[in-house]
């Protein structure tokens, strides 16, 4: 079945460092891809998404490009802030089936000043 | 837009009691609601999918008699944890698929602690 694999965390960075969180997927069809962020004790917030190959999702300085050839959707940010400390989840969905999101295991990001 | 309101945010109950968690779509009609469970420092595990007016579809290994899901209207879905025990303590999150936007919106989650 469809699946998402994320890099293991935690990721610990200093403020203003460059961030990459790797995400690869396995899917039989043409999935939509998402990044969600979860702050401590809260639900999930959509960070960005992409619905077709070569699409780039971006929000709040974060970017991810839908790479069909490498089945990847890596999250990047040029300069992280302490407030970016959270858990980041990569996810996919089958837009035709309308089924639930399939999540990766999550990557904890900790940014220190 | 596309907000799901989830209540309560936190609940502590005694072992053996039942707890109801509500998710309401505030500005759209949620024909499908997904219920997840999240253990500490782990990912979200899909428990069940509920469609308005029909029985929920449970994932393998989820006890349908313990986790009762009702989706009686297009704006309300409920999860009742029946006769809760300490091992049911977890973070429960609902999610609705948002038609036309190709995305999903999430409730803020319910932290259940059974003592």
mmCIF file with all atom_site columns, C-alpha atoms in Angstrom:
data_model
loop_
_atom_site.group_PDB
_atom_site.id
_atom_site.type_symbol
_atom_site.label_atom_id
_atom_site.label_alt_id
_atom_site.label_comp_id
_atom_site.label_asym_id
_atom_site.label_entity_id
_atom_site.label_seq_id
_atom_site.pdbx_PDB_ins_code
_atom_site.Cartn_x
_atom_site.Cartn_y
_atom_site.Cartn_z
_atom_site.occupancy
_atom_site.B_iso_or_equiv
_atom_site.pdbx_formal_charge
_atom_site.auth_seq_id
_atom_site.auth_comp_id
_atom_site.auth_asym_id
_atom_site.auth_atom_id
_atom_site.pdbx_PDB_model_num
ATOM 1   C CA . UNK A 1 1   ? 0.000   0.000  0.000   1.00 0.00 ? 1   UNK A CA 1
ATOM 2   C CA . UNK A 1 2   ? 0.885   3.663  -0.047  1.00 0.00 ? 2   UNK A CA 1
ATOM 3   C CA . UNK A 1 3   ? 3.418   4.840  2.525   1.00 0.00 ? 3   UNK A CA 1
ATOM 4   C CA . UNK A 1 4   ? 5.544   7.784  3.625   1.00 0.00 ? 4   UNK A CA 1
ATOM 5   C CA . UNK A 1 5   ? 9.068   7.635  5.002   1.00 0.00 ? 5   UNK A CA 1
ATOM 6   C CA . UNK A 1 6   ? 10.609  10.546 6.864   1.00 0.00 ? 6   UNK A CA 1
ATOM 7   C CA . UNK A 1 7   ? 14.075  11.044 8.185   1.00 0.00 ? 7   UNK A CA 1
ATOM 8   C CA . UNK A 1 8   ? 14.480  10.145 11.817  1.00 0.00 ? 8   UNK A CA 1
ATOM 9   C CA . UNK A 1 9   ? 14.808  12.933 14.303  1.00 0.00 ? 9   UNK A CA 1
ATOM 10  C CA . UNK A 1 10  ? 15.330  14.800 16.397  1.00 0.00 ? 10  UNK A CA 1
ATOM 11  C CA . UNK A 1 11  ? 16.899  17.518 14.329  1.00 0.00 ? 11  UNK A CA 1
ATOM 12  C CA . UNK A 1 12  ? 18.710  20.103 16.423  1.00 0.00 ? 12  UNK A CA 1
ATOM 13  C CA . UNK A 1 13  ? 19.760  23.386 14.824  1.00 0.00 ? 13  UNK A CA 1
ATOM 14  C CA . UNK A 1 14  ? 20.916  26.811 15.792  1.00 0.00 ? 14  UNK A CA 1
ATOM 15  C CA . UNK A 1 15  ? 18.847  29.810 14.861  1.00 0.00 ? 15  UNK A CA 1
ATOM 16  C CA . UNK A 1 16  ? 19.346  30.937 11.231  1.00 0.00 ? 16  UNK A CA 1
ATOM 17  C CA . UNK A 1 17  ? 20.654  27.538 10.147  1.00 0.00 ? 17  UNK A CA 1
ATOM 18  C CA . UNK A 1 18  ? 19.424  25.820 6.992   1.00 0.00 ? 18  UNK A CA 1
ATOM 19  C CA . UNK A 1 19  ? 16.840  23.096 7.432   1.00 0.00 ? 19  UNK A CA 1
ATOM 20  C CA . UNK A 1 20  ? 16.166  20.005 5.363   1.00 0.00 ? 20  UNK A CA 1
ATOM 21  C CA . UNK A 1 21  ? 13.801  17.242 6.406   1.00 0.00 ? 21  UNK A CA 1
ATOM 22  C CA . UNK A 1 22  ? 13.731  14.391 3.932   1.00 0.00 ? 22  UNK A CA 1
ATOM 23  C CA . UNK A 1 23  ? 10.507  12.715 2.896   1.00 0.00 ? 23  UNK A CA 1
ATOM 24  C CA . UNK A 1 24  ? 9.982   9.975  0.323   1.00 0.00 ? 24  UNK A CA 1
ATOM 25  C CA . UNK A 1 25  ? 6.803   8.221  -0.615  1.00 0.00 ? 25  UNK A CA 1
ATOM 26  C CA . UNK A 1 26  ? 5.460   5.092  -2.209  1.00 0.00 ? 26  UNK A CA 1
ATOM 27  C CA . UNK A 1 27  ? 2.179   5.310  -4.054  1.00 0.00 ? 27  UNK A CA 1
ATOM 28  C CA . UNK A 1 28  ? 0.450   3.452  -6.841  1.00 0.00 ? 28  UNK A CA 1
ATOM 29  C CA . UNK A 1 29  ? -1.375  6.453  -8.250  1.00 0.00 ? 29  UNK A CA 1
ATOM 30  C CA . UNK A 1 30  ? -0.777  10.183 -8.348  1.00 0.00 ? 30  UNK A CA 1
ATOM 31  C CA . UNK A 1 31  ? -0.911  11.360 -4.762  1.00 0.00 ? 31  UNK A CA 1
ATOM 32  C CA . UNK A 1 32  ? -1.153  14.811 -3.310  1.00 0.00 ? 32  UNK A CA 1
ATOM 33  C CA . UNK A 1 33  ? 1.643   15.578 -0.868  1.00 0.00 ? 33  UNK A CA 1
ATOM 34  C CA . UNK A 1 34  ? 1.535   17.600 2.320   1.00 0.00 ? 34  UNK A CA 1
ATOM 35  C CA . UNK A 1 35  ? 3.633   18.870 5.169   1.00 0.00 ? 35  UNK A CA 1
ATOM 36  C CA . UNK A 1 36  ? 1.916   19.397 8.513   1.00 0.00 ? 36  UNK A CA 1
ATOM 37  C CA . UNK A 1 37  ? 3.326   20.960 11.665  1.00 0.00 ? 37  UNK A CA 1
ATOM 38  C CA . UNK A 1 38  ? 2.348   20.132 15.233  1.00 0.00 ? 38  UNK A CA 1
ATOM 39  C CA . UNK A 1 39  ? 3.267   22.363 18.140  1.00 0.00 ? 39  UNK A CA 1
ATOM 40  C CA . UNK A 1 40  ? 3.353   20.845 21.642  1.00 0.00 ? 40  UNK A CA 1
ATOM 41  C CA . UNK A 1 41  ? -0.081  19.852 22.891  1.00 0.00 ? 41  UNK A CA 1
ATOM 42  C CA . UNK A 1 42  ? -1.845  21.016 19.759  1.00 0.00 ? 42  UNK A CA 1
ATOM 43  C CA . UNK A 1 43  ? -3.428  19.545 16.669  1.00 0.00 ? 43  UNK A CA 1
ATOM 44  C CA . UNK A 1 44  ? -1.980  19.610 13.189  1.00 0.00 ? 44  UNK A CA 1
ATOM 45  C CA . UNK A 1 45  ? -1.675  22.636 10.978  1.00 0.00 ? 45  UNK A CA 1
ATOM 46  C CA . UNK A 1 46  ? -1.190  22.460 7.241   1.00 0.00 ? 46  UNK A CA 1
ATOM 47  C CA . UNK A 1 47  ? 2.163   23.965 6.368   1.00 0.00 ? 47  UNK A CA 1
ATOM 48  C CA . UNK A 1 48  ? 2.182   23.457 2.612   1.00 0.00 ? 48  UNK A CA 1
ATOM 49  C CA . UNK A 1 49  ? 1.057   21.092 -0.093  1.00 0.00 ? 49  UNK A CA 1
ATOM 50  C CA . UNK A 1 50  ? 1.593   20.097 -3.710  1.00 0.00 ? 50  UNK A CA 1
ATOM 51  C CA . UNK A 1 51  ? -0.801  18.249 -5.926  1.00 0.00 ? 51  UNK A CA 1
ATOM 52  C CA . UNK A 1 52  ? 1.226   17.308 -8.998  1.00 0.00 ? 52  UNK A CA 1
ATOM 53  C CA . UNK A 1 53  ? 4.759   16.655 -10.148 1.00 0.00 ? 53  UNK A CA 1
ATOM 54  C CA . UNK A 1 54  ? 7.135   19.648 -10.098 1.00 0.00 ? 54  UNK A CA 1
ATOM 55  C CA . UNK A 1 55  ? 4.726   21.708 -8.024  1.00 0.00 ? 55  UNK A CA 1
ATOM 56  C CA . UNK A 1 56  ? 6.401   23.690 -5.266  1.00 0.00 ? 56  UNK A CA 1
ATOM 57  C CA . UNK A 1 57  ? 4.504   24.322 -2.060  1.00 0.00 ? 57  UNK A CA 1
ATOM 58  C CA . UNK A 1 58  ? 5.637   27.214 0.103   1.00 0.00 ? 58  UNK A CA 1
ATOM 59  C CA . UNK A 1 59  ? 4.565   28.941 3.284   1.00 0.00 ? 59  UNK A CA 1
ATOM 60  C CA . UNK A 1 60  ? 6.262   30.933 6.058   1.00 0.00 ? 60  UNK A CA 1
ATOM 61  C CA . UNK A 1 61  ? 9.670   30.482 4.447   1.00 0.00 ? 61  UNK A CA 1
ATOM 62  C CA . UNK A 1 62  ? 9.265   26.712 4.127   1.00 0.00 ? 62  UNK A CA 1
ATOM 63  C CA . UNK A 1 63  ? 9.364   25.068 0.709   1.00 0.00 ? 63  UNK A CA 1
ATOM 64  C CA . UNK A 1 64  ? 8.963   21.594 -0.720  1.00 0.00 ? 64  UNK A CA 1
ATOM 65  C CA . UNK A 1 65  ? 8.969   20.423 -4.335  1.00 0.00 ? 65  UNK A CA 1
ATOM 66  C CA . UNK A 1 66  ? 7.019   17.404 -5.585  1.00 0.00 ? 66  UNK A CA 1
ATOM 67  C CA . UNK A 1 67  ? 9.646   15.249 -7.310  1.00 0.00 ? 67  UNK A CA 1
ATOM 68  C CA . UNK A 1 68  ? 8.039   12.343 -9.080  1.00 0.00 ? 68  UNK A CA 1
ATOM 69  C CA . UNK A 1 69  ? 11.302  10.982 -10.470 1.00 0.00 ? 69  UNK A CA 1
ATOM 70  C CA . UNK A 1 70  ? 12.726  10.543 -6.987  1.00 0.00 ? 70  UNK A CA 1
ATOM 71  C CA . UNK A 1 71  ? 9.351   10.127 -5.229  1.00 0.00 ? 71  UNK A CA 1
ATOM 72  C CA . UNK A 1 72  ? 10.367  12.813 -2.770  1.00 0.00 ? 72  UNK A CA 1
ATOM 73  C CA . UNK A 1 73  ? 8.938   15.891 -1.098  1.00 0.00 ? 73  UNK A CA 1
ATOM 74  C CA . UNK A 1 74  ? 11.746  17.254 1.045   1.00 0.00 ? 74  UNK A CA 1
ATOM 75  C CA . UNK A 1 75  ? 11.009  20.187 3.353   1.00 0.00 ? 75  UNK A CA 1
ATOM 76  C CA . UNK A 1 76  ? 13.480  23.082 3.378   1.00 0.00 ? 76  UNK A CA 1
ATOM 77  C CA . UNK A 1 77  ? 13.874  26.435 5.059   1.00 0.00 ? 77  UNK A CA 1
ATOM 78  C CA . UNK A 1 78  ? 16.768  28.772 4.561   1.00 0.00 ? 78  UNK A CA 1
ATOM 79  C CA . UNK A 1 79  ? 16.915  30.258 8.046   1.00 0.00 ? 79  UNK A CA 1
ATOM 80  C CA . UNK A 1 80  ? 15.112  28.634 10.947  1.00 0.00 ? 80  UNK A CA 1
ATOM 81  C CA . UNK A 1 81  ? 13.846  30.429 14.017  1.00 0.00 ? 81  UNK A CA 1
ATOM 82  C CA . UNK A 1 82  ? 13.307  29.252 17.572  1.00 0.00 ? 82  UNK A CA 1
ATOM 83  C CA . UNK A 1 83  ? 9.567   29.467 16.928  1.00 0.00 ? 83  UNK A CA 1
ATOM 84  C CA . UNK A 1 84  ? 9.909   26.777 14.240  1.00 0.00 ? 84  UNK A CA 1
ATOM 85  C CA . UNK A 1 85  ? 10.555  24.185 16.935  1.00 0.00 ? 85  UNK A CA 1
ATOM 86  C CA . UNK A 1 86  ? 7.821   21.592 16.467  1.00 0.00 ? 86  UNK A CA 1
ATOM 87  C CA . UNK A 1 87  ? 7.105   18.185 14.999  1.00 0.00 ? 87  UNK A CA 1
ATOM 88  C CA . UNK A 1 88  ? 6.816   18.040 11.221  1.00 0.00 ? 88  UNK A CA 1
ATOM 89  C CA . UNK A 1 89  ? 4.807   15.373 9.426   1.00 0.00 ? 89  UNK A CA 1
ATOM 90  C CA . UNK A 1 90  ? 4.986   14.500 5.769   1.00 0.00 ? 90  UNK A CA 1
ATOM 91  C CA . UNK A 1 91  ? 1.779   13.010 4.404   1.00 0.00 ? 91  UNK A CA 1
ATOM 92  C CA . UNK A 1 92  ? 0.120   11.885 1.213   1.00 0.00 ? 92  UNK A CA 1
ATOM 93  C CA . UNK A 1 93  ? -3.409  11.385 0.028   1.00 0.00 ? 93  UNK A CA 1
ATOM 94  C CA . UNK A 1 94  ? -5.097  9.806  -2.928  1.00 0.00 ? 94  UNK A CA 1
ATOM 95  C CA . UNK A 1 95  ? -7.208  12.664 -4.286  1.00 0.00 ? 95  UNK A CA 1
ATOM 96  C CA . UNK A 1 96  ? -9.414  10.357 -6.319  1.00 0.00 ? 96  UNK A CA 1
ATOM 97  C CA . UNK A 1 97  ? -10.183 7.932  -3.505  1.00 0.00 ? 97  UNK A CA 1
ATOM 98  C CA . UNK A 1 98  ? -10.777 10.629 -0.896  1.00 0.00 ? 98  UNK A CA 1
ATOM 99  C CA . UNK A 1 99  ? -9.311  8.409  1.794   1.00 0.00 ? 99  UNK A CA 1
ATOM 100 C CA . UNK A 1 100 ? -7.500  9.522  4.922   1.00 0.00 ? 100 UNK A CA 1
ATOM 101 C CA . UNK A 1 101 ? -4.074  11.038 4.926   1.00 0.00 ? 101 UNK A CA 1
ATOM 102 C CA . UNK A 1 102 ? -1.169  8.665  5.325   1.00 0.00 ? 102 UNK A CA 1
ATOM 103 C CA . UNK A 1 103 ? 1.469   10.121 7.604   1.00 0.00 ? 103 UNK A CA 1
ATOM 104 C CA . UNK A 1 104 ? 5.147   9.649  8.060   1.00 0.00 ? 104 UNK A CA 1
ATOM 105 C CA . UNK A 1 105 ? 6.416   9.096  11.590  1.00 0.00 ? 105 UNK A CA 1
ATOM 106 C CA . UNK A 1 106 ? 7.184   12.746 12.152  1.00 0.00 ? 106 UNK A CA 1
ATOM 107 C CA . UNK A 1 107 ? 10.436  14.618 12.683  1.00 0.00 ? 107 UNK A CA 1
ATOM 108 C CA . UNK A 1 108 ? 11.051  16.697 15.769  1.00 0.00 ? 108 UNK A CA 1
ATOM 109 C CA . UNK A 1 109 ? 12.847  19.957 15.121  1.00 0.00 ? 109 UNK A CA 1
ATOM 110 C CA . UNK A 1 110 ? 14.498  21.823 17.968  1.00 0.00 ? 110 UNK A CA 1
ATOM 111 C CA . UNK A 1 111 ? 15.970  25.250 17.273  1.00 0.00 ? 111 UNK A CA 1
ATOM 112 C CA . UNK A 1 112 ? 18.114  27.010 19.840  1.00 0.00 ? 112 UNK A CA 1
ATOM 113 C CA . UNK A 1 113 ? 19.085  30.667 20.000  1.00 0.00 ? 113 UNK A CA 1
ATOM 114 C CA . UNK B 2 1   ? -12.505 28.884 6.432   1.00 0.00 ? 1   UNK B CA 1
ATOM 115 C CA . UNK B 2 2   ? -12.846 25.094 6.789   1.00 0.00 ? 2   UNK B CA 1
ATOM 116 C CA . UNK B 2 3   ? -12.561 24.977 10.562  1.00 0.00 ? 3   UNK B CA 1
ATOM 117 C CA . UNK B 2 4   ? -13.179 21.904 12.686  1.00 0.00 ? 4   UNK B CA 1
ATOM 118 C CA . UNK B 2 5   ? -13.894 22.558 16.335  1.00 0.00 ? 5   UNK B CA 1
ATOM 119 C CA . UNK B 2 6   ? -12.993 19.680 18.667  1.00 0.00 ? 6   UNK B CA 1
ATOM 120 C CA . UNK B 2 7   ? -14.095 19.418 22.297  1.00 0.00 ? 7   UNK B CA 1
ATOM 121 C CA . UNK B 2 8   ? -13.078 18.839 24.956  1.00 0.00 ? 8   UNK B CA 1
ATOM 122 C CA . UNK B 2 9   ? -9.397  19.681 24.611  1.00 0.00 ? 9   UNK B CA 1
ATOM 123 C CA . UNK B 2 10  ? -8.536  17.795 27.767  1.00 0.00 ? 10  UNK B CA 1
ATOM 124 C CA . UNK B 2 11  ? -10.408 15.271 29.846  1.00 0.00 ? 11  UNK B CA 1
ATOM 125 C CA . UNK B 2 12  ? -9.475  13.212 32.868  1.00 0.00 ? 12  UNK B CA 1
ATOM 126 C CA . UNK B 2 13  ? -11.814 10.403 33.778  1.00 0.00 ? 13  UNK B CA 1
ATOM 127 C CA . UNK B 2 14  ? -11.945 7.429  36.073  1.00 0.00 ? 14  UNK B CA 1
ATOM 128 C CA . UNK B 2 15  ? -11.411 3.948  34.749  1.00 0.00 ? 15  UNK B CA 1
ATOM 129 C CA . UNK B 2 16  ? -14.681 2.396  33.626  1.00 0.00 ? 16  UNK B CA 1
ATOM 130 C CA . UNK B 2 17  ? -16.418 5.602  32.613  1.00 0.00 ? 17  UNK B CA 1
ATOM 131 C CA . UNK B 2 18  ? -17.245 6.647  29.065  1.00 0.00 ? 18  UNK B CA 1
ATOM 132 C CA . UNK B 2 19  ? -15.985 9.762  27.380  1.00 0.00 ? 19  UNK B CA 1
ATOM 133 C CA . UNK B 2 20  ? -17.460 11.529 24.372  1.00 0.00 ? 20  UNK B CA 1
ATOM 134 C CA . UNK B 2 21  ? -15.378 13.670 22.032  1.00 0.00 ? 21  UNK B CA 1
ATOM 135 C CA . UNK B 2 22  ? -17.108 15.972 19.566  1.00 0.00 ? 22  UNK B CA 1
ATOM 136 C CA . UNK B 2 23  ? -15.924 17.400 16.304  1.00 0.00 ? 23  UNK B CA 1
ATOM 137 C CA . UNK B 2 24  ? -17.968 20.053 14.554  1.00 0.00 ? 24  UNK B CA 1
ATOM 138 C CA . UNK B 2 25  ? -17.349 21.550 11.151  1.00 0.00 ? 25  UNK B CA 1
ATOM 139 C CA . UNK B 2 26  ? -18.090 25.235 11.598  1.00 0.00 ? 26  UNK B CA 1
ATOM 140 C CA . UNK B 2 27  ? -18.267 26.633 8.087   1.00 0.00 ? 27  UNK B CA 1
ATOM 141 C CA . UNK B 2 28  ? -18.530 23.669 5.762   1.00 0.00 ? 28  UNK B CA 1
ATOM 142 C CA . UNK B 2 29  ? -20.237 20.311 5.494   1.00 0.00 ? 29  UNK B CA 1
ATOM 143 C CA . UNK B 2 30  ? -18.047 17.411 6.496   1.00 0.00 ? 30  UNK B CA 1
ATOM 144 C CA . UNK B 2 31  ? -19.384 14.374 4.683   1.00 0.00 ? 31  UNK B CA 1
ATOM 145 C CA . UNK B 2 32  ? -16.366 12.372 5.800   1.00 0.00 ? 32  UNK B CA 1
ATOM 146 C CA . UNK B 2 33  ? -14.562 12.561 9.123   1.00 0.00 ? 33  UNK B CA 1
ATOM 147 C CA . UNK B 2 34  ? -11.402 10.695 10.051  1.00 0.00 ? 34  UNK B CA 1
ATOM 148 C CA . UNK B 2 35  ? -10.459 9.826  13.620  1.00 0.00 ? 35  UNK B CA 1
ATOM 149 C CA . UNK B 2 36  ? -6.834  9.406  14.615  1.00 0.00 ? 36  UNK B CA 1
ATOM 150 C CA . UNK B 2 37  ? -5.031  8.411  17.750  1.00 0.00 ? 37  UNK B CA 1
ATOM 151 C CA . UNK B 2 38  ? -1.557  9.631  18.596  1.00 0.00 ? 38  UNK B CA 1
ATOM 152 C CA . UNK B 2 39  ? 0.714   8.146  21.227  1.00 0.00 ? 39  UNK B CA 1
ATOM 153 C CA . UNK B 2 40  ? 3.457   10.308 22.751  1.00 0.00 ? 40  UNK B CA 1
ATOM 154 C CA . UNK B 2 41  ? 6.209   11.139 20.276  1.00 0.00 ? 41  UNK B CA 1
ATOM 155 C CA . UNK B 2 42  ? 4.597   8.986  17.602  1.00 0.00 ? 42  UNK B CA 1
ATOM 156 C CA . UNK B 2 43  ? 2.727   9.521  14.413  1.00 0.00 ? 43  UNK B CA 1
ATOM 157 C CA . UNK B 2 44  ? -1.007  9.596  13.899  1.00 0.00 ? 44  UNK B CA 1
ATOM 158 C CA . UNK B 2 45  ? -2.710  6.248  13.632  1.00 0.00 ? 45  UNK B CA 1
ATOM 159 C CA . UNK B 2 46  ? -5.958  6.187  11.693  1.00 0.00 ? 46  UNK B CA 1
ATOM 160 C CA . UNK B 2 47  ? -8.665  4.587  13.792  1.00 0.00 ? 47  UNK B CA 1
ATOM 161 C CA . UNK B 2 48  ? -11.741 4.920  11.628  1.00 0.00 ? 48  UNK B CA 1
ATOM 162 C CA . UNK B 2 49  ? -13.464 6.754  8.818   1.00 0.00 ? 49  UNK B CA 1
ATOM 163 C CA . UNK B 2 50  ? -17.004 7.961  9.305   1.00 0.00 ? 50  UNK B CA 1
ATOM 164 C CA . UNK B 2 51  ? -19.416 9.059  6.628   1.00 0.00 ? 51  UNK B CA 1
ATOM 165 C CA . UNK B 2 52  ? -22.517 11.034 7.413   1.00 0.00 ? 52  UNK B CA 1
ATOM 166 C CA . UNK B 2 53  ? -25.525 8.797  7.866   1.00 0.00 ? 53  UNK B CA 1
ATOM 167 C CA . UNK B 2 54  ? -23.707 5.490  7.651   1.00 0.00 ? 54  UNK B CA 1
ATOM 168 C CA . UNK B 2 55  ? -21.671 3.194  9.860   1.00 0.00 ? 55  UNK B CA 1
ATOM 169 C CA . UNK B 2 56  ? -18.036 3.988  10.428  1.00 0.00 ? 56  UNK B CA 1
ATOM 170 C CA . UNK B 2 57  ? -15.299 1.930  8.828   1.00 0.00 ? 57  UNK B CA 1
ATOM 171 C CA . UNK B 2 58  ? -12.718 0.852  11.384  1.00 0.00 ? 58  UNK B CA 1
ATOM 172 C CA . UNK B 2 59  ? -9.077  0.098  10.741  1.00 0.00 ? 59  UNK B CA 1
ATOM 173 C CA . UNK B 2 60  ? -7.758  -3.324 11.541  1.00 0.00 ? 60  UNK B CA 1
ATOM 174 C CA . UNK B 2 61  ? -7.124  -3.816 15.234  1.00 0.00 ? 61  UNK B CA 1
ATOM 175 C CA . UNK B 2 62  ? -9.433  -1.018 16.402  1.00 0.00 ? 62  UNK B CA 1
ATOM 176 C CA . UNK B 2 63  ? -12.238 -2.223 18.652  1.00 0.00 ? 63  UNK B CA 1
ATOM 177 C CA . UNK B 2 64  ? -15.500 -0.865 17.285  1.00 0.00 ? 64  UNK B CA 1
ATOM 178 C CA . UNK B 2 65  ? -17.324 -1.672 20.529  1.00 0.00 ? 65  UNK B CA 1
ATOM 179 C CA . UNK B 2 66  ? -14.875 0.427  22.514  1.00 0.00 ? 66  UNK B CA 1
ATOM 180 C CA . UNK B 2 67  ? -14.507 3.345  20.125  1.00 0.00 ? 67  UNK B CA 1
ATOM 181 C CA . UNK B 2 68  ? -18.029 4.246  19.081  1.00 0.00 ? 68  UNK B CA 1
ATOM 182 C CA . UNK B 2 69  ? -18.271 6.699  16.226  1.00 0.00 ? 69  UNK B CA 1
ATOM 183 C CA . UNK B 2 70  ? -21.413 8.516  15.247  1.00 0.00 ? 70  UNK B CA 1
ATOM 184 C CA . UNK B 2 71  ? -21.742 10.865 12.290  1.00 0.00 ? 71  UNK B CA 1
ATOM 185 C CA . UNK B 2 72  ? -25.394 11.784 12.400  1.00 0.00 ? 72  UNK B CA 1
ATOM 186 C CA . UNK B 2 73  ? -25.161 15.102 10.599  1.00 0.00 ? 73  UNK B CA 1
ATOM 187 C CA . UNK B 2 74  ? -22.999 16.878 8.074   1.00 0.00 ? 74  UNK B CA 1
ATOM 188 C CA . UNK B 2 75  ? -21.519 19.085 10.789  1.00 0.00 ? 75  UNK B CA 1
ATOM 189 C CA . UNK B 2 76  ? -21.057 16.761 13.752  1.00 0.00 ? 76  UNK B CA 1
ATOM 190 C CA . UNK B 2 77  ? -19.106 13.572 14.359  1.00 0.00 ? 77  UNK B CA 1
ATOM 191 C CA . UNK B 2 78  ? -18.535 12.058 17.783  1.00 0.00 ? 78  UNK B CA 1
ATOM 192 C CA . UNK B 2 79  ? -16.140 9.499  19.188  1.00 0.00 ? 79  UNK B CA 1
ATOM 193 C CA . UNK B 2 80  ? -17.149 7.800  22.418  1.00 0.00 ? 80  UNK B CA 1
ATOM 194 C CA . UNK B 2 81  ? -14.558 5.828  24.318  1.00 0.00 ? 81  UNK B CA 1
ATOM 195 C CA . UNK B 2 82  ? -16.657 3.258  26.149  1.00 0.00 ? 82  UNK B CA 1
ATOM 196 C CA . UNK B 2 83  ? -15.586 1.982  29.570  1.00 0.00 ? 83  UNK B CA 1
ATOM 197 C CA . UNK B 2 84  ? -12.246 3.709  29.297  1.00 0.00 ? 84  UNK B CA 1
ATOM 198 C CA . UNK B 2 85  ? -9.138  2.185  30.822  1.00 0.00 ? 85  UNK B CA 1
ATOM 199 C CA . UNK B 2 86  ? -5.661  3.648  31.408  1.00 0.00 ? 86  UNK B CA 1
ATOM 200 C CA . UNK B 2 87  ? -4.367  2.102  28.184  1.00 0.00 ? 87  UNK B CA 1
ATOM 201 C CA . UNK B 2 88  ? -6.889  4.243  26.292  1.00 0.00 ? 88  UNK B CA 1
ATOM 202 C CA . UNK B 2 89  ? -5.091  7.367  27.470  1.00 0.00 ? 89  UNK B CA 1
ATOM 203 C CA . UNK B 2 90  ? -3.923  9.126  24.355  1.00 0.00 ? 90  UNK B CA 1
ATOM 204 C CA . UNK B 2 91  ? -4.310  12.156 22.102  1.00 0.00 ? 91  UNK B CA 1
ATOM 205 C CA . UNK B 2 92  ? -7.306  11.854 19.784  1.00 0.00 ? 92  UNK B CA 1
ATOM 206 C CA . UNK B 2 93  ? -7.631  14.022 16.685  1.00 0.00 ? 93  UNK B CA 1
ATOM 207 C CA . UNK B 2 94  ? -10.384 14.326 14.138  1.00 0.00 ? 94  UNK B CA 1
ATOM 208 C CA . UNK B 2 95  ? -9.938  15.430 10.565  1.00 0.00 ? 95  UNK B CA 1
ATOM 209 C CA . UNK B 2 96  ? -12.313 16.312 7.776   1.00 0.00 ? 96  UNK B CA 1
ATOM 210 C CA . UNK B 2 97  ? -11.707 16.279 4.082   1.00 0.00 ? 97  UNK B CA 1
ATOM 211 C CA . UNK B 2 98  ? -12.450 19.652 2.580   1.00 0.00 ? 98  UNK B CA 1
ATOM 212 C CA . UNK B 2 99  ? -14.143 19.341 -0.763  1.00 0.00 ? 99  UNK B CA 1
ATOM 213 C CA . UNK B 2 100 ? -12.902 21.596 -3.491  1.00 0.00 ? 100 UNK B CA 1
ATOM 214 C CA . UNK B 2 101 ? -9.670  22.470 -1.741  1.00 0.00 ? 101 UNK B CA 1
ATOM 215 C CA . UNK B 2 102 ? -8.150  19.014 -1.999  1.00 0.00 ? 102 UNK B CA 1
ATOM 216 C CA . UNK B 2 103 ? -7.014  19.213 1.559   1.00 0.00 ? 103 UNK B CA 1
ATOM 217 C CA . UNK B 2 104 ? -7.805  18.179 5.056   1.00 0.00 ? 104 UNK B CA 1
ATOM 218 C CA . UNK B 2 105 ? -8.509  20.184 8.153   1.00 0.00 ? 105 UNK B CA 1
ATOM 219 C CA . UNK B 2 106 ? -7.863  18.986 11.677  1.00 0.00 ? 106 UNK B CA 1
ATOM 220 C CA . UNK B 2 107 ? -9.427  19.513 15.052  1.00 0.00 ? 107 UNK B CA 1
ATOM 221 C CA . UNK B 2 108 ? -7.169  20.747 17.828  1.00 0.00 ? 108 UNK B CA 1
ATOM 222 C CA . UNK B 2 109 ? -7.133  17.358 19.517  1.00 0.00 ? 109 UNK B CA 1
ATOM 223 C CA . UNK B 2 110 ? -8.332  15.879 22.800  1.00 0.00 ? 110 UNK B CA 1
ATOM 224 C CA . UNK B 2 111 ? -5.928  14.726 25.473  1.00 0.00 ? 111 UNK B CA 1
ATOM 225 C CA . UNK B 2 112 ? -7.611  11.840 27.294  1.00 0.00 ? 112 UNK B CA 1
ATOM 226 C CA . UNK B 2 113 ? -6.191  10.657 30.585  1.00 0.00 ? 113 UNK B CA 1
ATOM 227 C CA . UNK B 2 114 ? -7.809  7.696  32.290  1.00 0.00 ? 114 UNK B CA 1
ATOM 228 C CA . UNK B 2 115 ? -6.914  7.226  35.948  1.00 0.00 ? 115 UNK B CA 1
#
